[in-house]
């Protein structure tokens, strides 16, 4: 279906669905119930009235029921309004997985401001980019967390960014002119002061990409685009019930954690339990103590949890569903999970900040599908197509760029019309930059990144393919392959390897091993770098741009 022009004025504050979709698409989304309107604040009101004493959020130190959470969110919302925050203004929030994040999000949502979440691992350069690009007028943060002074960083940035006029500090000391989080929440509030619930088609959330490809982009979601994915995941994938407890160790300041850890339980009036620092043994203790039933994390979390389960006895029988994103699920991992989490199931999900949930496996999918694919379209309304360089669909079984069409896509990139126009095509499809194959049953397998192609002497080499070959070497614990420049051939492949303990493989070791397996010569790595760990984003993705600099010797 055609889309409206993606051109967005650089200073536009009125980005709406009409900048992204044509009228026919918008009508279809509403007719089918994919967009149902409402708001996060309306959902909170619903459960605070129906089940006021049911616990909504806990984090190991704080527990809040629905009624108390609403009272505190409304108080904070009123405090922000009194500081000059208005509907449509952006409010940044850099907090760990604490109850205060949930309060802050729902306060911002209630007054019609736009949440700009920032993960706690980001420091001055990344945070300054987000604040400047978003034009945030207020920020909610903490004092010292894991040895870093977040409040101090924001105070320094305030001097560089005058628009950032308000700081709210949670679990930390305030300075003159700043708001203490708890005091701001205790404000007496009248509903009239908070104003009407916000328009579900206006910006609700700007989540910045995690930085696998250098400069982070601000992905603009409305309530409707975020709610589509959250509601669909709650009902069609997790099959969430009010008695469920979602366990969330992934950062709620990023897409997976926010949607699954906050919006999925909010959809049905269930509960969420947050873990601020991932440590697998502590994670298992929390699952047992709070009787957690479902979660979503990057694949490495699963491996660490299973390793921890070998060394300590825990009752993990409550966990029935673990959604796994960011990397394929090896069959051995899925089998081991079924043995450790009795009655539980490990399911793959493919998504991105821009499109949230794209594909996943569902109840009834056999092990070979869960371990051998990234599933089928996650939700009713999502269409996945694979296209070639000419933009035409590729035949079944052939590799192409993964494109998403549906009600869960971003409106665009905040204040970046050129990047928006380069990503959304004339048919309204969002080009993900990821490569994949669809089989004759409609199951997708993500095979790599469009930019993760090494062009060696005119021959395209799939990085994911080479990584798969190298990872089979017994001395290799982890590997990432990137291109480095060559005067004669244009590009060559560099393998960046984390060796297994006690191992120091050489380039000759790897290439001899691969030759012995019949791998084509042009696909062999021609440079090897050994590292202690791969640079990762906070969401578990390898930062390939860092490795390219390393391979070039920058």
PDB file of N, CA, C and O in Angstrom, residues 35-86:
ATOM      1  N   UNK A  35      -5.055  -0.943  15.703  1.00  0.00           N
ATOM      2  CA  UNK A  35      -4.930   0.282  16.500  1.00  0.00           C
ATOM      3  C   UNK A  35      -6.248   0.489  17.216  1.00  0.00           C
ATOM      4  O   UNK A  35      -7.290   0.655  16.585  1.00  0.00           O
ATOM      5  N   UNK A  36      -6.200   0.496  18.540  1.00  0.00           N
ATOM      6  CA  UNK A  36      -7.419   0.614  19.327  1.00  0.00           C
ATOM      7  C   UNK A  36      -7.504   1.914  20.108  1.00  0.00           C
ATOM      8  O   UNK A  36      -8.457   2.131  20.857  1.00  0.00           O
ATOM      9  N   UNK A  37      -6.499   2.787  19.933  1.00  0.00           N
ATOM     10  CA  UNK A  37      -6.539   4.039  20.660  1.00  0.00           C
ATOM     11  C   UNK A  37      -6.245   3.840  22.131  1.00  0.00           C
ATOM     12  O   UNK A  37      -5.555   2.902  22.521  1.00  0.00           O
ATOM     13  N   UNK A  38      -6.776   4.722  22.959  1.00  0.00           N
ATOM     14  CA  UNK A  38      -6.507   4.636  24.390  1.00  0.00           C
ATOM     15  C   UNK A  38      -5.156   5.219  24.726  1.00  0.00           C
ATOM     16  O   UNK A  38      -4.598   6.036  23.986  1.00  0.00           O
ATOM     17  N   UNK A  39      -4.591   4.789  25.844  1.00  0.00           N
ATOM     18  CA  UNK A  39      -3.299   5.294  26.285  1.00  0.00           C
ATOM     19  C   UNK A  39      -2.777   4.418  27.406  1.00  0.00           C
ATOM     20  O   UNK A  39      -3.531   3.637  28.015  1.00  0.00           O
ATOM     21  N   UNK A  40      -1.485   4.561  27.687  1.00  0.00           N
ATOM     22  CA  UNK A  40      -0.913   3.862  28.838  1.00  0.00           C
ATOM     23  C   UNK A  40      -1.593   4.313  30.115  1.00  0.00           C
ATOM     24  O   UNK A  40      -1.862   3.515  31.031  1.00  0.00           O
ATOM     25  N   UNK A  41      -1.883   5.614  30.211  1.00  0.00           N
ATOM     26  CA  UNK A  41      -2.531   6.160  31.403  1.00  0.00           C
ATOM     27  C   UNK A  41      -3.930   5.577  31.588  1.00  0.00           C
ATOM     28  O   UNK A  41      -4.361   5.322  32.722  1.00  0.00           O
ATOM     29  N   UNK A  42      -4.644   5.358  30.478  1.00  0.00           N
ATOM     30  CA  UNK A  42      -5.989   4.784  30.578  1.00  0.00           C
ATOM     31  C   UNK A  42      -5.936   3.341  31.078  1.00  0.00           C
ATOM     32  O   UNK A  42      -6.798   2.912  31.861  1.00  0.00           O
ATOM     33  N   UNK A  43      -4.931   2.590  30.627  1.00  0.00           N
ATOM     34  CA  UNK A  43      -4.774   1.223  31.130  1.00  0.00           C
ATOM     35  C   UNK A  43      -4.476   1.227  32.624  1.00  0.00           C
ATOM     36  O   UNK A  43      -5.017   0.417  33.387  1.00  0.00           O
ATOM     37  N   UNK A  44      -3.593   2.139  33.045  1.00  0.00           N
ATOM     38  CA  UNK A  44      -3.288   2.227  34.473  1.00  0.00           C
ATOM     39  C   UNK A  44      -4.538   2.569  35.268  1.00  0.00           C
ATOM     40  O   UNK A  44      -4.796   1.973  36.329  1.00  0.00           O
ATOM     41  N   UNK A  45      -5.340   3.502  34.768  1.00  0.00           N
ATOM     42  CA  UNK A  45      -6.601   3.841  35.444  1.00  0.00           C
ATOM     43  C   UNK A  45      -7.499   2.612  35.555  1.00  0.00           C
ATOM     44  O   UNK A  45      -8.117   2.371  36.608  1.00  0.00           O
ATOM     45  N   UNK A  46      -7.561   1.853  34.479  1.00  0.00           N
ATOM     46  CA  UNK A  46      -8.451   0.683  34.466  1.00  0.00           C
ATOM     47  C   UNK A  46      -8.089  -0.295  35.580  1.00  0.00           C
ATOM     48  O   UNK A  46      -8.952  -0.729  36.348  1.00  0.00           O
ATOM     49  N   UNK A  47      -6.800  -0.641  35.690  1.00  0.00           N
ATOM     50  CA  UNK A  47      -6.413  -1.645  36.674  1.00  0.00           C
ATOM     51  C   UNK A  47      -6.357  -1.060  38.084  1.00  0.00           C
ATOM     52  O   UNK A  47      -6.612  -1.784  39.063  1.00  0.00           O
ATOM     53  N   UNK A  48      -6.054   0.229  38.199  1.00  0.00           N
ATOM     54  CA  UNK A  48      -6.065   0.849  39.527  1.00  0.00           C
ATOM     55  C   UNK A  48      -7.470   0.874  40.109  1.00  0.00           C
ATOM     56  O   UNK A  48      -7.648   0.836  41.341  1.00  0.00           O
ATOM     57  N   UNK A  49      -8.487   0.943  39.244  1.00  0.00           N
ATOM     58  CA  UNK A  49      -9.875   0.901  39.708  1.00  0.00           C
ATOM     59  C   UNK A  49     -10.349  -0.534  39.920  1.00  0.00           C
ATOM     60  O   UNK A  49     -11.031  -0.833  40.909  1.00  0.00           O
ATOM     61  N   UNK A  50      -9.982  -1.443  38.999  1.00  0.00           N
ATOM     62  CA  UNK A  50     -10.500  -2.813  39.068  1.00  0.00           C
ATOM     63  C   UNK A  50      -9.750  -3.678  40.078  1.00  0.00           C
ATOM     64  O   UNK A  50     -10.353  -4.500  40.774  1.00  0.00           O
ATOM     65  N   UNK A  51      -8.418  -3.528  40.127  1.00  0.00           N
ATOM     66  CA  UNK A  51      -7.600  -4.363  41.020  1.00  0.00           C
ATOM     67  C   UNK A  51      -6.584  -3.478  41.751  1.00  0.00           C
ATOM     68  O   UNK A  51      -5.373  -3.603  41.544  1.00  0.00           O
ATOM     69  N   UNK A  52      -7.042  -2.579  42.605  1.00  0.00           N
ATOM     70  CA  UNK A  52      -6.149  -1.572  43.202  1.00  0.00           C
ATOM     71  C   UNK A  52      -5.013  -2.150  44.041  1.00  0.00           C
ATOM     72  O   UNK A  52      -3.927  -1.574  44.096  1.00  0.00           O
ATOM     73  N   UNK A  53      -5.247  -3.282  44.693  1.00  0.00           N
ATOM     74  CA  UNK A  53      -4.227  -3.820  45.598  1.00  0.00           C
ATOM     75  C   UNK A  53      -3.349  -4.883  44.942  1.00  0.00           C
ATOM     76  O   UNK A  53      -2.466  -5.434  45.602  1.00  0.00           O
ATOM     77  N   UNK A  54      -3.595  -5.169  43.659  1.00  0.00           N
ATOM     78  CA  UNK A  54      -2.736  -6.141  42.976  1.00  0.00           C
ATOM     79  C   UNK A  54      -1.374  -5.507  42.709  1.00  0.00           C
ATOM     80  O   UNK A  54      -1.279  -4.390  42.218  1.00  0.00           O
ATOM     81  N   UNK A  55      -0.330  -6.238  43.032  1.00  0.00           N
ATOM     82  CA  UNK A  55       1.020  -5.724  42.797  1.00  0.00           C
ATOM     83  C   UNK A  55       1.290  -5.632  41.297  1.00  0.00           C
ATOM     84  O   UNK A  55       1.034  -6.570  40.551  1.00  0.00           O
ATOM     85  N   UNK A  56       1.808  -4.474  40.887  1.00  0.00           N
ATOM     86  CA  UNK A  56       2.157  -4.299  39.480  1.00  0.00           C
ATOM     87  C   UNK A  56       3.659  -4.422  39.263  1.00  0.00           C
ATOM     88  O   UNK A  56       4.112  -5.079  38.336  1.00  0.00           O
ATOM     89  N   UNK A  57       4.456  -3.780  40.126  1.00  0.00           N
ATOM     90  CA  UNK A  57       5.900  -3.798  39.896  1.00  0.00           C
ATOM     91  C   UNK A  57       6.644  -4.056  41.197  1.00  0.00           C
ATOM     92  O   UNK A  57       6.276  -3.554  42.260  1.00  0.00           O
ATOM     93  N   UNK A  58       7.695  -4.871  41.073  1.00  0.00           N
ATOM     94  CA  UNK A  58       8.639  -5.076  42.170  1.00  0.00           C
ATOM     95  C   UNK A  58      10.031  -5.119  41.573  1.00  0.00           C
ATOM     96  O   UNK A  58      10.207  -5.452  40.393  1.00  0.00           O
ATOM     97  N   UNK A  59      11.034  -4.770  42.379  1.00  0.00           N
ATOM     98  CA  UNK A  59      12.404  -4.762  41.867  1.00  0.00           C
ATOM     99  C   UNK A  59      13.412  -5.300  42.880  1.00  0.00           C
ATOM    100  O   UNK A  59      14.619  -5.071  42.747  1.00  0.00           O
ATOM    101  N   UNK A  60      12.934  -5.999  43.890  1.00  0.00           N
ATOM    102  CA  UNK A  60      13.813  -6.528  44.923  1.00  0.00           C
ATOM    103  C   UNK A  60      13.915  -5.640  46.134  1.00  0.00           C
ATOM    104  O   UNK A  60      14.275  -6.093  47.221  1.00  0.00           O
ATOM    105  N   UNK A  61      13.605  -4.353  45.968  1.00  0.00           N
ATOM    106  CA  UNK A  61      13.612  -3.426  47.108  1.00  0.00           C
ATOM    107  C   UNK A  61      12.285  -2.683  47.255  1.00  0.00           C
ATOM    108  O   UNK A  61      11.922  -2.272  48.349  1.00  0.00           O
ATOM    109  N   UNK A  62      11.577  -2.497  46.161  1.00  0.00           N
ATOM    110  CA  UNK A  62      10.326  -1.737  46.155  1.00  0.00           C
ATOM    111  C   UNK A  62       9.225  -2.571  45.518  1.00  0.00           C
ATOM    112  O   UNK A  62       9.462  -3.275  44.536  1.00  0.00           O
ATOM    113  N   UNK A  63       8.033  -2.484  46.103  1.00  0.00           N
ATOM    114  CA  UNK A  63       6.859  -3.150  45.545  1.00  0.00           C
ATOM    115  C   UNK A  63       5.706  -2.153  45.526  1.00  0.00           C
ATOM    116  O   UNK A  63       5.447  -1.493  46.533  1.00  0.00           O
ATOM    117  N   UNK A  64       5.032  -2.056  44.392  1.00  0.00           N
ATOM    118  CA  UNK A  64       3.932  -1.102  44.253  1.00  0.00           C
ATOM    119  C   UNK A  64       2.722  -1.791  43.643  1.00  0.00           C
ATOM    120  O   UNK A  64       2.837  -2.488  42.623  1.00  0.00           O
ATOM    121  N   UNK A  65       1.555  -1.554  44.253  1.00  0.00           N
ATOM    122  CA  UNK A  65       0.331  -2.050  43.641  1.00  0.00           C
ATOM    123  C   UNK A  65      -0.172  -1.023  42.634  1.00  0.00           C
ATOM    124  O   UNK A  65       0.370   0.089  42.513  1.00  0.00           O
ATOM    125  N   UNK A  66      -1.214  -1.396  41.911  1.00  0.00           N
ATOM    126  CA  UNK A  66      -1.701  -0.528  40.829  1.00  0.00           C
ATOM    127  C   UNK A  66      -2.174   0.826  41.337  1.00  0.00           C
ATOM    128  O   UNK A  66      -1.899   1.866  40.728  1.00  0.00           O
ATOM    129  N   UNK A  67      -2.891   0.842  42.452  1.00  0.00           N
ATOM    130  CA  UNK A  67      -3.423   2.111  42.952  1.00  0.00           C
ATOM    131  C   UNK A  67      -2.299   3.043  43.411  1.00  0.00           C
ATOM    132  O   UNK A  67      -2.311   4.238  43.119  1.00  0.00           O
ATOM    133  N   UNK A  68      -1.330   2.492  44.123  1.00  0.00           N
ATOM    134  CA  UNK A  68      -0.206   3.312  44.595  1.00  0.00           C
ATOM    135  C   UNK A  68       0.625   3.821  43.433  1.00  0.00           C
ATOM    136  O   UNK A  68       1.059   4.990  43.424  1.00  0.00           O
ATOM    137  N   UNK A  69       0.838   2.966  42.457  1.00  0.00           N
ATOM    138  CA  UNK A  69       1.615   3.382  41.293  1.00  0.00           C
ATOM    139  C   UNK A  69       0.919   4.545  40.580  1.00  0.00           C
ATOM    140  O   UNK A  69       1.566   5.519  40.185  1.00  0.00           O
ATOM    141  N   UNK A  70      -0.384   4.454  40.415  1.00  0.00           N
ATOM    142  CA  UNK A  70      -1.108   5.546  39.757  1.00  0.00           C
ATOM    143  C   UNK A  70      -0.985   6.839  40.546  1.00  0.00           C
ATOM    144  O   UNK A  70      -0.725   7.908  39.965  1.00  0.00           O
ATOM    145  N   UNK A  71      -1.111   6.763  41.853  1.00  0.00           N
ATOM    146  CA  UNK A  71      -1.020   7.959  42.684  1.00  0.00           C
ATOM    147  C   UNK A  71       0.348   8.621  42.529  1.00  0.00           C
ATOM    148  O   UNK A  71       0.456   9.849  42.385  1.00  0.00           O
ATOM    149  N   UNK A  72       1.400   7.800  42.539  1.00  0.00           N
ATOM    150  CA  UNK A  72       2.755   8.352  42.443  1.00  0.00           C
ATOM    151  C   UNK A  72       3.035   8.883  41.031  1.00  0.00           C
ATOM    152  O   UNK A  72       3.691   9.917  40.873  1.00  0.00           O
ATOM    153  N   UNK A  73       2.560   8.184  40.013  1.00  0.00           N
ATOM    154  CA  UNK A  73       2.756   8.657  38.637  1.00  0.00           C
ATOM    155  C   UNK A  73       2.040   9.979  38.405  1.00  0.00           C
ATOM    156  O   UNK A  73       2.589  10.896  37.767  1.00  0.00           O
ATOM    157  N   UNK A  74       0.843  10.106  38.939  1.00  0.00           N
ATOM    158  CA  UNK A  74       0.107  11.359  38.779  1.00  0.00           C
ATOM    159  C   UNK A  74       0.804  12.503  39.519  1.00  0.00           C
ATOM    160  O   UNK A  74       0.842  13.643  39.030  1.00  0.00           O
ATOM    161  N   UNK A  75       1.353  12.216  40.697  1.00  0.00           N
ATOM    162  CA  UNK A  75       2.083  13.245  41.421  1.00  0.00           C
ATOM    163  C   UNK A  75       3.308  13.724  40.661  1.00  0.00           C
ATOM    164  O   UNK A  75       3.564  14.937  40.556  1.00  0.00           O
ATOM    165  N   UNK A  76       4.062  12.781  40.109  1.00  0.00           N
ATOM    166  CA  UNK A  76       5.242  13.161  39.335  1.00  0.00           C
ATOM    167  C   UNK A  76       4.848  13.916  38.079  1.00  0.00           C
ATOM    168  O   UNK A  76       5.509  14.905  37.703  1.00  0.00           O
ATOM    169  N   UNK A  77       3.773  13.485  37.420  1.00  0.00           N
ATOM    170  CA  UNK A  77       3.299  14.197  36.234  1.00  0.00           C
ATOM    171  C   UNK A  77       2.955  15.642  36.544  1.00  0.00           C
ATOM    172  O   UNK A  77       3.320  16.562  35.797  1.00  0.00           O
ATOM    173  N   UNK A  78       2.267  15.862  37.668  1.00  0.00           N
ATOM    174  CA  UNK A  78       1.915  17.225  38.059  1.00  0.00           C
ATOM    175  C   UNK A  78       3.169  18.050  38.350  1.00  0.00           C
ATOM    176  O   UNK A  78       3.249  19.235  37.998  1.00  0.00           O
ATOM    177  N   UNK A  79       4.164  17.436  38.990  1.00  0.00           N
ATOM    178  CA  UNK A  79       5.414  18.155  39.288  1.00  0.00           C
ATOM    179  C   UNK A  79       6.121  18.572  38.011  1.00  0.00           C
ATOM    180  O   UNK A  79       6.678  19.677  37.929  1.00  0.00           O
ATOM    181  N   UNK A  80       6.111  17.707  37.010  1.00  0.00           N
ATOM    182  CA  UNK A  80       6.737  18.059  35.734  1.00  0.00           C
ATOM    183  C   UNK A  80       5.981  19.195  35.045  1.00  0.00           C
ATOM    184  O   UNK A  80       6.593  20.119  34.491  1.00  0.00           O
ATOM    185  N   UNK A  81       4.667  19.139  35.093  1.00  0.00           N
ATOM    186  CA  UNK A  81       3.876  20.222  34.507  1.00  0.00           C
ATOM    187  C   UNK A  81       4.200  21.561  35.177  1.00  0.00           C
ATOM    188  O   UNK A  81       4.324  22.596  34.514  1.00  0.00           O
ATOM    189  N   UNK A  82       4.347  21.541  36.493  1.00  0.00           N
ATOM    190  CA  UNK A  82       4.641  22.772  37.226  1.00  0.00           C
ATOM    191  C   UNK A  82       6.031  23.305  36.921  1.00  0.00           C
ATOM    192  O   UNK A  82       6.306  24.487  37.152  1.00  0.00           O
ATOM    193  N   UNK A  83       6.900  22.429  36.400  1.00  0.00           N
ATOM    194  CA  UNK A  83       8.222  22.861  35.976  1.00  0.00           C
ATOM    195  C   UNK A  83       8.247  23.288  34.503  1.00  0.00           C
ATOM    196  O   UNK A  83       9.307  23.547  33.944  1.00  0.00           O
ATOM    197  N   UNK A  84       7.091  23.305  33.860  1.00  0.00           N
ATOM    198  CA  UNK A  84       7.018  23.807  32.500  1.00  0.00           C
ATOM    199  C   UNK A  84       7.009  22.759  31.403  1.00  0.00           C
ATOM    200  O   UNK A  84       6.991  23.103  30.221  1.00  0.00           O
ATOM    201  N   UNK A  85       7.020  21.474  31.763  1.00  0.00           N
ATOM    202  CA  UNK A  85       6.937  20.423  30.748  1.00  0.00           C
ATOM    203  C   UNK A  85       5.524  20.416  30.178  1.00  0.00           C
ATOM    204  O   UNK A  85       4.543  20.425  30.919  1.00  0.00           O
ATOM    205  N   UNK A  86       5.420  20.379  28.861  1.00  0.00           N
ATOM    206  CA  UNK A  86       4.126  20.444  28.197  1.00  0.00           C
ATOM    207  C   UNK A  86       3.921  19.220  27.297  1.00  0.00           C
ATOM    208  O   UNK A  86       4.889  18.549  26.933  1.00  0.00           O
TER     209      UNK A  86
END
